[in-house]
mmCIF file with all atom_site columns, C-alpha atoms in Angstrom:
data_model
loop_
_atom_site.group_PDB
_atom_site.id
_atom_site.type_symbol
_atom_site.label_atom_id
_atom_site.label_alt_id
_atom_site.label_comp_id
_atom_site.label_asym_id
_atom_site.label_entity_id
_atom_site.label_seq_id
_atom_site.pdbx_PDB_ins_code
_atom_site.Cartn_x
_atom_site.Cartn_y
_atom_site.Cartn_z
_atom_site.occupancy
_atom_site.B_iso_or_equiv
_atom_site.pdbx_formal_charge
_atom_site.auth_seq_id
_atom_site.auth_comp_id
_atom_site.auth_asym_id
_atom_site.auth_atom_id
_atom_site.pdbx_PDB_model_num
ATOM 1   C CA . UNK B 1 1   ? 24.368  -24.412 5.166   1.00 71.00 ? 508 UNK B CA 1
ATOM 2   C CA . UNK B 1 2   ? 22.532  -26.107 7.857   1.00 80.00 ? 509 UNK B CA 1
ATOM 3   C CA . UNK B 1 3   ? 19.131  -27.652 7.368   1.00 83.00 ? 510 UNK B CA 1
ATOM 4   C CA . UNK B 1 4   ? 17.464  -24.735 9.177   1.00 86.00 ? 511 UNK B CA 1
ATOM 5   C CA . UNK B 1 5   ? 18.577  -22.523 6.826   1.00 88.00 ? 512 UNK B CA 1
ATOM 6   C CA . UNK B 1 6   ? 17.687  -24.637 3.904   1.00 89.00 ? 513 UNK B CA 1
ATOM 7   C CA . UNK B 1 7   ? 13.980  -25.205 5.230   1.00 92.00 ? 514 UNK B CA 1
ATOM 8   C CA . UNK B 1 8   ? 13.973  -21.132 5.821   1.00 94.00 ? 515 UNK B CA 1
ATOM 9   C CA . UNK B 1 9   ? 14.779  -20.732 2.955   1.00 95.00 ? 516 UNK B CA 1
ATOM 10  C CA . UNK B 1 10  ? 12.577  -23.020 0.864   1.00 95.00 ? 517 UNK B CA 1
ATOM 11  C CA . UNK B 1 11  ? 10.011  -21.903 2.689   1.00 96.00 ? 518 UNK B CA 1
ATOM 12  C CA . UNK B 1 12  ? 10.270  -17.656 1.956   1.00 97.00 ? 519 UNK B CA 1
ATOM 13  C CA . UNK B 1 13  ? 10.848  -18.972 -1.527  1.00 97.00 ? 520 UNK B CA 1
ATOM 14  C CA . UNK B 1 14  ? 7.337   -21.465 -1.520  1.00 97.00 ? 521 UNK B CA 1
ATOM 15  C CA . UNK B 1 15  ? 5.161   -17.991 0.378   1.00 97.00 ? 522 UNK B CA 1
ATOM 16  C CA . UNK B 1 16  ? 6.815   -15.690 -2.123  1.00 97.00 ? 523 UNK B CA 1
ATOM 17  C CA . UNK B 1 17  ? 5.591   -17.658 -5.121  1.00 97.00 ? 524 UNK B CA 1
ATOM 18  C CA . UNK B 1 18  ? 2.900   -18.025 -3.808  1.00 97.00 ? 525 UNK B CA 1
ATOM 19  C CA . UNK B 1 19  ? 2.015   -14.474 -3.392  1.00 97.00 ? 526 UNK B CA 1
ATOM 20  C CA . UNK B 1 20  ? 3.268   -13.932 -6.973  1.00 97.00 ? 527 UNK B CA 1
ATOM 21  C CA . UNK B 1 21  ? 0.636   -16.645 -8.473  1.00 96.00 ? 528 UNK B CA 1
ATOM 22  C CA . UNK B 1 22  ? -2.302  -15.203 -6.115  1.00 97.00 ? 529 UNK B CA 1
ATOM 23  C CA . UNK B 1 23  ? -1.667  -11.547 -6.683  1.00 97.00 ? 530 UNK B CA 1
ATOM 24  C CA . UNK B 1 24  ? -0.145  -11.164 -10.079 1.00 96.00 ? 531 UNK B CA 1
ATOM 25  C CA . UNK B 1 25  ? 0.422   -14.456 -12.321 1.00 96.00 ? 532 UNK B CA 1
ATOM 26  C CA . UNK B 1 26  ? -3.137  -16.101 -11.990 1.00 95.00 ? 533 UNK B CA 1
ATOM 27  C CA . UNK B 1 27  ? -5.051  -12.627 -12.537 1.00 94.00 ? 534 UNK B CA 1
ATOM 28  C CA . UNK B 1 28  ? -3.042  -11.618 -15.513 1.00 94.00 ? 535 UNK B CA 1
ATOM 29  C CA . UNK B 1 29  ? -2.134  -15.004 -17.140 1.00 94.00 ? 536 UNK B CA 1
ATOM 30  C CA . UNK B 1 30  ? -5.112  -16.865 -17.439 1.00 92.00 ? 537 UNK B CA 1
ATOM 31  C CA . UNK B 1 31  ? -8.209  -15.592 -18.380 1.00 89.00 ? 538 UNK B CA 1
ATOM 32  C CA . UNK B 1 32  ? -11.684 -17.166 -17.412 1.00 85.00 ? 539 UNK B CA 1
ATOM 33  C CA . UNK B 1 33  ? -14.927 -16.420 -18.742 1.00 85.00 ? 540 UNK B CA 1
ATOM 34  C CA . UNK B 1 34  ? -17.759 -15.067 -16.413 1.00 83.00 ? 541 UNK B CA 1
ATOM 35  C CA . UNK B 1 35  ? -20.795 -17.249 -17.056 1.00 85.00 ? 542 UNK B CA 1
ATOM 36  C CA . UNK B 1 36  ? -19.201 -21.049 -15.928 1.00 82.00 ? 543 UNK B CA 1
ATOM 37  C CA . UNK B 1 37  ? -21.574 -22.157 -13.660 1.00 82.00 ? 544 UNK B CA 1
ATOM 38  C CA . UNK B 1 38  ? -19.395 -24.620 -12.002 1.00 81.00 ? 545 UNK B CA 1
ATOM 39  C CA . UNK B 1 39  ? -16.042 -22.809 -10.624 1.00 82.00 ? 546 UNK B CA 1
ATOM 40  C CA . UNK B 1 40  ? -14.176 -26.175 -10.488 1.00 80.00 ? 547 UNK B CA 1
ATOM 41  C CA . UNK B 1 41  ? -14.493 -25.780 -14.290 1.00 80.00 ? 548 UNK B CA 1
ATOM 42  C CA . UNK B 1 42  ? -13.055 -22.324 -14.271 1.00 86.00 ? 549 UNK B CA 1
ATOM 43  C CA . UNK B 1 43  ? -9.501  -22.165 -15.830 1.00 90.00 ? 550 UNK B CA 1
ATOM 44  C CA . UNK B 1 44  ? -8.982  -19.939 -12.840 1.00 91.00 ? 551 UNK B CA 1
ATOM 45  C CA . UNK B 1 45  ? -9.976  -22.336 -9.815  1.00 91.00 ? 552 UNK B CA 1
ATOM 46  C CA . UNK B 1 46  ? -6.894  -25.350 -10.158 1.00 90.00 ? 553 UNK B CA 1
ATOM 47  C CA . UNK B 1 47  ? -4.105  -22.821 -10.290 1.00 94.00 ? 554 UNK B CA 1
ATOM 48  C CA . UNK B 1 48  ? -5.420  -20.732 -7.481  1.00 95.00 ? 555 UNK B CA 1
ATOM 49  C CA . UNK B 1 49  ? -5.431  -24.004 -5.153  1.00 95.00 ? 556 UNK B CA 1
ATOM 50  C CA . UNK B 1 50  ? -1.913  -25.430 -6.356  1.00 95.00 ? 557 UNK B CA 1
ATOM 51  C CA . UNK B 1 51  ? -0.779  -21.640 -5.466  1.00 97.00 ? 558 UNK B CA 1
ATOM 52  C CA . UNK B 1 52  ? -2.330  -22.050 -2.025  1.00 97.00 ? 559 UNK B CA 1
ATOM 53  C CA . UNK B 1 53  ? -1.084  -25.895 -1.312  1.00 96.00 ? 560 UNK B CA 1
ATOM 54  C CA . UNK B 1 54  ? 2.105   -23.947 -2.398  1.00 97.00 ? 561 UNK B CA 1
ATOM 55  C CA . UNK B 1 55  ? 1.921   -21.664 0.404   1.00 97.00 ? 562 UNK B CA 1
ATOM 56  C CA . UNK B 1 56  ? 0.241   -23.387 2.873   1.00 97.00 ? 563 UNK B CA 1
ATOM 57  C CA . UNK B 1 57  ? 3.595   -25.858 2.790   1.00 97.00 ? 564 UNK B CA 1
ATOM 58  C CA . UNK B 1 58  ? 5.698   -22.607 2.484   1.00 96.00 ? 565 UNK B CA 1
ATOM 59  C CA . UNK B 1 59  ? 4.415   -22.190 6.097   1.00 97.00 ? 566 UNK B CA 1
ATOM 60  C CA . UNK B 1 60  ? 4.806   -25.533 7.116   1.00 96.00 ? 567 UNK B CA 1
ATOM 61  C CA . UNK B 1 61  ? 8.401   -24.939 5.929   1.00 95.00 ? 568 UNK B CA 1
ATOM 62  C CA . UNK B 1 62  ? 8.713   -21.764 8.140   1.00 95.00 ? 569 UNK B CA 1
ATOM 63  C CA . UNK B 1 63  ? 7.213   -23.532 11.127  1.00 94.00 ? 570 UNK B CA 1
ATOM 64  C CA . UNK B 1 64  ? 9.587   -26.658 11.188  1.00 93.00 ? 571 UNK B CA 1
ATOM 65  C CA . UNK B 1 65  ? 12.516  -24.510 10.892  1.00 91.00 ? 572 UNK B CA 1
ATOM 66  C CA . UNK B 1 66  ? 12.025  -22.521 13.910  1.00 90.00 ? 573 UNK B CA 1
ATOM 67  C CA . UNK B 1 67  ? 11.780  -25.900 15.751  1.00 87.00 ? 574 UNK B CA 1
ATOM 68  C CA . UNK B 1 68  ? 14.459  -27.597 13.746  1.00 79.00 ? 575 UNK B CA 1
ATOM 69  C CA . UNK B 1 69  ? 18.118  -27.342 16.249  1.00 78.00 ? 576 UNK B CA 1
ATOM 70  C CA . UNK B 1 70  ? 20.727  -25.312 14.763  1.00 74.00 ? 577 UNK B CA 1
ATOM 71  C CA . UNK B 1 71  ? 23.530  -27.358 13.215  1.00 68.00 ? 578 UNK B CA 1
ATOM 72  C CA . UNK B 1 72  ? 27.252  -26.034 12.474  1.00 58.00 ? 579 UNK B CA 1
ATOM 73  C CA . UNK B 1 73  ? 26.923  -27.195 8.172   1.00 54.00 ? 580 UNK B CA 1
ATOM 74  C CA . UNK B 1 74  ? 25.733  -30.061 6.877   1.00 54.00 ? 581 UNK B CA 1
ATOM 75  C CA . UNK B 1 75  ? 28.965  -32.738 6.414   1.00 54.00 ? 582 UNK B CA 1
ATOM 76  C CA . UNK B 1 76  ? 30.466  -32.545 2.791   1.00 56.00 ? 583 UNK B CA 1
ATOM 77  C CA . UNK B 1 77  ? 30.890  -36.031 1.712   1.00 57.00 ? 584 UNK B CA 1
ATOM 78  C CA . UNK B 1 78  ? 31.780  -36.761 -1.764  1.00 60.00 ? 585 UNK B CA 1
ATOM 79  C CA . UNK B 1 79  ? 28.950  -38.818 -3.737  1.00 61.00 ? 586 UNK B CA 1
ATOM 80  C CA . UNK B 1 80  ? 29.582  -42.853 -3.844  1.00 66.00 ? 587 UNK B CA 1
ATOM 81  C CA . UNK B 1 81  ? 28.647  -43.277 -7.238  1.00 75.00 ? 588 UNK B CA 1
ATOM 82  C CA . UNK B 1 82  ? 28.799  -39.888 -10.319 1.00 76.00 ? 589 UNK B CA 1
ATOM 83  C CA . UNK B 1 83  ? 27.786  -41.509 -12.430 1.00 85.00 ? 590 UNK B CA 1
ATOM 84  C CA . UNK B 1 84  ? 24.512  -42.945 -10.884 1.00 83.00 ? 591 UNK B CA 1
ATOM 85  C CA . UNK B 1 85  ? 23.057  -39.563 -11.168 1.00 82.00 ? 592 UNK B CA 1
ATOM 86  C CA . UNK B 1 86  ? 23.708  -39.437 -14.644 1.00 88.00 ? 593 UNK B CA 1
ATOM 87  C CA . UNK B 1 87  ? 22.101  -42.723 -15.343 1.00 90.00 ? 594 UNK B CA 1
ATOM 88  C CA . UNK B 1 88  ? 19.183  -41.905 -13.487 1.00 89.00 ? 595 UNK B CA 1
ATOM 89  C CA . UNK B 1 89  ? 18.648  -38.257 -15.491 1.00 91.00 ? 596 UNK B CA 1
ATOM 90  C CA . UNK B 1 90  ? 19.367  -40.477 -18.789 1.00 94.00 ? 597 UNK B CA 1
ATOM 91  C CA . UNK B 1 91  ? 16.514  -43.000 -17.302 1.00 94.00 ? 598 UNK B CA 1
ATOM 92  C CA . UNK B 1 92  ? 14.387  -39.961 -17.003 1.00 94.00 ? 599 UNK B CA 1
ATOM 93  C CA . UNK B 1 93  ? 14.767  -38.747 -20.111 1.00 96.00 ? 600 UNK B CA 1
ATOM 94  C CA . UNK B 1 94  ? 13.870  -42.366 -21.936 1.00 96.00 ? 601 UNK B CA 1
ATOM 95  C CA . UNK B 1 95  ? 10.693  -42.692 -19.587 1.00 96.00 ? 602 UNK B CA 1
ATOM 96  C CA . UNK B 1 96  ? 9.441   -38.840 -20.934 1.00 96.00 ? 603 UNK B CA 1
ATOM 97  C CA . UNK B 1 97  ? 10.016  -40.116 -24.683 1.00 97.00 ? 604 UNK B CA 1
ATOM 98  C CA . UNK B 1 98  ? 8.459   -43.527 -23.852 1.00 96.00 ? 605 UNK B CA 1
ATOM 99  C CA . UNK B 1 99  ? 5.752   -41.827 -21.926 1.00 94.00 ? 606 UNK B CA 1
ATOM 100 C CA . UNK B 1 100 ? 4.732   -39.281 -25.025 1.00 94.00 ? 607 UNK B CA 1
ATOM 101 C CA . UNK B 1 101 ? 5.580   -42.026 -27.453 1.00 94.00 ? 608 UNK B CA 1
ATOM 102 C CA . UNK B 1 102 ? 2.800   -44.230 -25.866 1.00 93.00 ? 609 UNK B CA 1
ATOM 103 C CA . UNK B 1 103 ? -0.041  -41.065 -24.990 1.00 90.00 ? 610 UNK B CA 1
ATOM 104 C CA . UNK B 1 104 ? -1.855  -41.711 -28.440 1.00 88.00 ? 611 UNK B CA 1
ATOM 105 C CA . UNK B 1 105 ? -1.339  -45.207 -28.653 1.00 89.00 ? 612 UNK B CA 1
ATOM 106 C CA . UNK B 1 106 ? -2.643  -46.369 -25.120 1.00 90.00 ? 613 UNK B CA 1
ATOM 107 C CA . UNK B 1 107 ? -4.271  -42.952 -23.851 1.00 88.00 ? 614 UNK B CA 1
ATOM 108 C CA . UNK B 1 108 ? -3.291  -41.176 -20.757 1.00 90.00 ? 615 UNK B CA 1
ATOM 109 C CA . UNK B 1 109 ? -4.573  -43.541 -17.873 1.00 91.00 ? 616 UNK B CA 1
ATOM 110 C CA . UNK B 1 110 ? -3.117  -46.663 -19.263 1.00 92.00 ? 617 UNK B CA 1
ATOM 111 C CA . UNK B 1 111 ? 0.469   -44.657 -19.369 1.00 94.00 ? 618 UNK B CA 1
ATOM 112 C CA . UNK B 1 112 ? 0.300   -42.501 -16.666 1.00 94.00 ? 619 UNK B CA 1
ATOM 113 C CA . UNK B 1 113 ? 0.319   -46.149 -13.750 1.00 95.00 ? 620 UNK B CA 1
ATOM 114 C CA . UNK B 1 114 ? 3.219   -47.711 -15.180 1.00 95.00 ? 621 UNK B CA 1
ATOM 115 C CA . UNK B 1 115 ? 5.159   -43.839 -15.828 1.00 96.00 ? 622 UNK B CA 1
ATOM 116 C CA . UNK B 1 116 ? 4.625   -43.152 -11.954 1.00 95.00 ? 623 UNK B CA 1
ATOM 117 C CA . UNK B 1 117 ? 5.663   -46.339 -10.859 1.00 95.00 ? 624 UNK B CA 1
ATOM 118 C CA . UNK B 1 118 ? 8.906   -46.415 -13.066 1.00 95.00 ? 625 UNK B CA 1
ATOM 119 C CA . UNK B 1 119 ? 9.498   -42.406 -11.772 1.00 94.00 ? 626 UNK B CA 1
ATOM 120 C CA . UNK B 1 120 ? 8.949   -43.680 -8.141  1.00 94.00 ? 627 UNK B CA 1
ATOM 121 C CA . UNK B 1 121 ? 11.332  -46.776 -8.907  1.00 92.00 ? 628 UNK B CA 1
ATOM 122 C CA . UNK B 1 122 ? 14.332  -44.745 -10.599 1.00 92.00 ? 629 UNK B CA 1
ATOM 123 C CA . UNK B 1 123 ? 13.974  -41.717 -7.698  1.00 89.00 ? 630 UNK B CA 1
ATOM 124 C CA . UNK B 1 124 ? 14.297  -44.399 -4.906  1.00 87.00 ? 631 UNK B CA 1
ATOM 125 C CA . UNK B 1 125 ? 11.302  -44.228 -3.389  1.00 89.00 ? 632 UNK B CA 1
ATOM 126 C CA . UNK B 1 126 ? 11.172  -45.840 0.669   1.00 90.00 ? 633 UNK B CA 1
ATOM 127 C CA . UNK B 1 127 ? 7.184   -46.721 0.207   1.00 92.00 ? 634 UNK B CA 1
ATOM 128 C CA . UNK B 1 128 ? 6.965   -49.065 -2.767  1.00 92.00 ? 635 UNK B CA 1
ATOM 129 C CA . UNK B 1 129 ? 3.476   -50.224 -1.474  1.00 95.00 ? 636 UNK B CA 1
ATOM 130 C CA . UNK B 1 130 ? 2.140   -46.887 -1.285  1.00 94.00 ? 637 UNK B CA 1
ATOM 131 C CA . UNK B 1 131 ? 3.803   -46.093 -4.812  1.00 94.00 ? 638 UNK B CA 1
ATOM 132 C CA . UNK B 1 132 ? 2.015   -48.623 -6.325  1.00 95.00 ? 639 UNK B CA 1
ATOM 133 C CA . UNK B 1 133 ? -1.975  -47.638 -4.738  1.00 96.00 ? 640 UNK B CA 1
ATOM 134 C CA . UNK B 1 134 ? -1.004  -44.310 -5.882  1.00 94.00 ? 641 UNK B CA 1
ATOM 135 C CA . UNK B 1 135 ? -0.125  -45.129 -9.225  1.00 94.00 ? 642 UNK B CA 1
ATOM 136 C CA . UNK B 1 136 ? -3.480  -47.210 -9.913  1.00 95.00 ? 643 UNK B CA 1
ATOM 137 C CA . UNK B 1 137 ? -5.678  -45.112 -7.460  1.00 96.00 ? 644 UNK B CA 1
ATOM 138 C CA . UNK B 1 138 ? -4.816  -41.581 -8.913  1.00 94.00 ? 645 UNK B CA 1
ATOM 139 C CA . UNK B 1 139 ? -5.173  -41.580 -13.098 1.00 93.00 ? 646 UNK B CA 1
ATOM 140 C CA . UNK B 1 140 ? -8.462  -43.639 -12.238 1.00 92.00 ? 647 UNK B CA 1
ATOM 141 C CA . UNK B 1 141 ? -9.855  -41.417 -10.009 1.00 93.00 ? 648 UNK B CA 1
ATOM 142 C CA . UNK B 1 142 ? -9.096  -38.179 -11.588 1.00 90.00 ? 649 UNK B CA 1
ATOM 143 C CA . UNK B 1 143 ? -9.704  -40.071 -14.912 1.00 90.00 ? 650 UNK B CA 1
ATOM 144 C CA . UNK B 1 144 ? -12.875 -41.048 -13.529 1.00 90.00 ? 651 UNK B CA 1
ATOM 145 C CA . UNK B 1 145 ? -14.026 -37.303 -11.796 1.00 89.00 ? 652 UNK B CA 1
ATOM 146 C CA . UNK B 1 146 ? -12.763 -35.266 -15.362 1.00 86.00 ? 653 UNK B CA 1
ATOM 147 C CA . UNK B 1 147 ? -14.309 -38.184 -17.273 1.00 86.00 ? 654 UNK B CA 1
ATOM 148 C CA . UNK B 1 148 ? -17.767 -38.579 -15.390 1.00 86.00 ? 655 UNK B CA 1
ATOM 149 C CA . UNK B 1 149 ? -18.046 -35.896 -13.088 1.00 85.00 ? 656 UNK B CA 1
ATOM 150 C CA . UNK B 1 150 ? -16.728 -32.781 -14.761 1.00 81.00 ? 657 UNK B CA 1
ATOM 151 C CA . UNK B 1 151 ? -17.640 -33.703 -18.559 1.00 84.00 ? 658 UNK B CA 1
ATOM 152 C CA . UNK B 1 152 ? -14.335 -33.644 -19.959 1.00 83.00 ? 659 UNK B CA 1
ATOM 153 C CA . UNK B 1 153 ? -12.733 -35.823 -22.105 1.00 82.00 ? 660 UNK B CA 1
ATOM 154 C CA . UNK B 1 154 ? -9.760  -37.445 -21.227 1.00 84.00 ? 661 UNK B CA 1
ATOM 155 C CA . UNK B 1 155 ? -7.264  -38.923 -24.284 1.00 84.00 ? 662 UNK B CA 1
ATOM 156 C CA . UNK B 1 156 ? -7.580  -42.152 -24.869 1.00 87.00 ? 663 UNK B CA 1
ATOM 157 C CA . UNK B 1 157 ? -6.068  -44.978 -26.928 1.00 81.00 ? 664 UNK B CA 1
ATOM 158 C CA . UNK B 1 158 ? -6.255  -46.784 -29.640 1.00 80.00 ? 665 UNK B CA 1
ATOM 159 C CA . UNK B 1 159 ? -6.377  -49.816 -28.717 1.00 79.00 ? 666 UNK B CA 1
ATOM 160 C CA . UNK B 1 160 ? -8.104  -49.839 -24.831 1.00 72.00 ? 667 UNK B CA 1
ATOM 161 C CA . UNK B 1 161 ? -10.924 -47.460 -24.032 1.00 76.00 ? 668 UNK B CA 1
ATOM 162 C CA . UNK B 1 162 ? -12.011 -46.640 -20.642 1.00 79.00 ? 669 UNK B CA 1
ATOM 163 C CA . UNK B 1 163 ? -16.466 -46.569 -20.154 1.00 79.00 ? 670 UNK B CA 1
#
């Protein structure tokens, strides 16, 4: 399958989920009370914009692929290493038990920077620096917009407590 097709593809699949969040899964599946004054607040409002980031790059999907050459198949070459992949799920799967292991004993901030940094790390990431500011930069802002901003609590530790 060429990468055309894959990007097609990925992006009918992104538009149709999309639709199915907007027009069936959001209304249906979540229910929101009618007197929040603030519509950030509304259980509602964070789904609908994940379902329309999720279409928006549906389209960007659709777009490339008209522009992206058609190719004959994309070359099967076997994989270097099997067992890498293994190792890496296996990684994965001790950094989601260390992860919840640590939630009530550091809170969620203090876990979530080194968690992203180690997921970045064992999926290869080619921006290291940019893995890092994102790691610090995100939990503290959103822990700092929930937290100051919005009014709602955010879990933390026992031991360090965020102002």
């Amino acid at each position: 399958m060429s990468k055309r097709a894959i990007q097609f593809q990925l992006g009918i699949g992104a538009c149709l989920g999309c639709l199915f969040l907007i027009l069936y899964a959001i209304p249906h599946w979540i229910s929101s009370p009618s007197n929040i004054r603030n519509i950030v607040l509304s259980p509602r409002f964070w789904p609908s914009i994940v379902a329309g980031l999720t279409g928006l790059v549906g389209l960007g999907l659709l777009v490339v692929s008209r522009s992206t050459p058609h190719e004959s198949g994309l070359a099967n070459t076997p994989i270097d290493a099997p067992r890498a992949g293994l190792i890496r799920l296996a990684g994965l799967a001790g950094l989601m038990v260390a992860t919840f292991w640590l939630l009530p004993r550091l809170g969620m901030v203090w876990v979530s920077i080194p968690a992203f940094l180690a997921l970045a790390f064992l999926a290869r990431t080619r921006h290291p620096k940019t893995a890092l500011v994102c790691a610090v930069a995100v939990p503290m802002l959103l822990y700092g917009f929930f937290a100051h901003v919005a009014g709602i609590a955010i879990p933390q530790g026992d031991y360090v407590r965020l102002p």
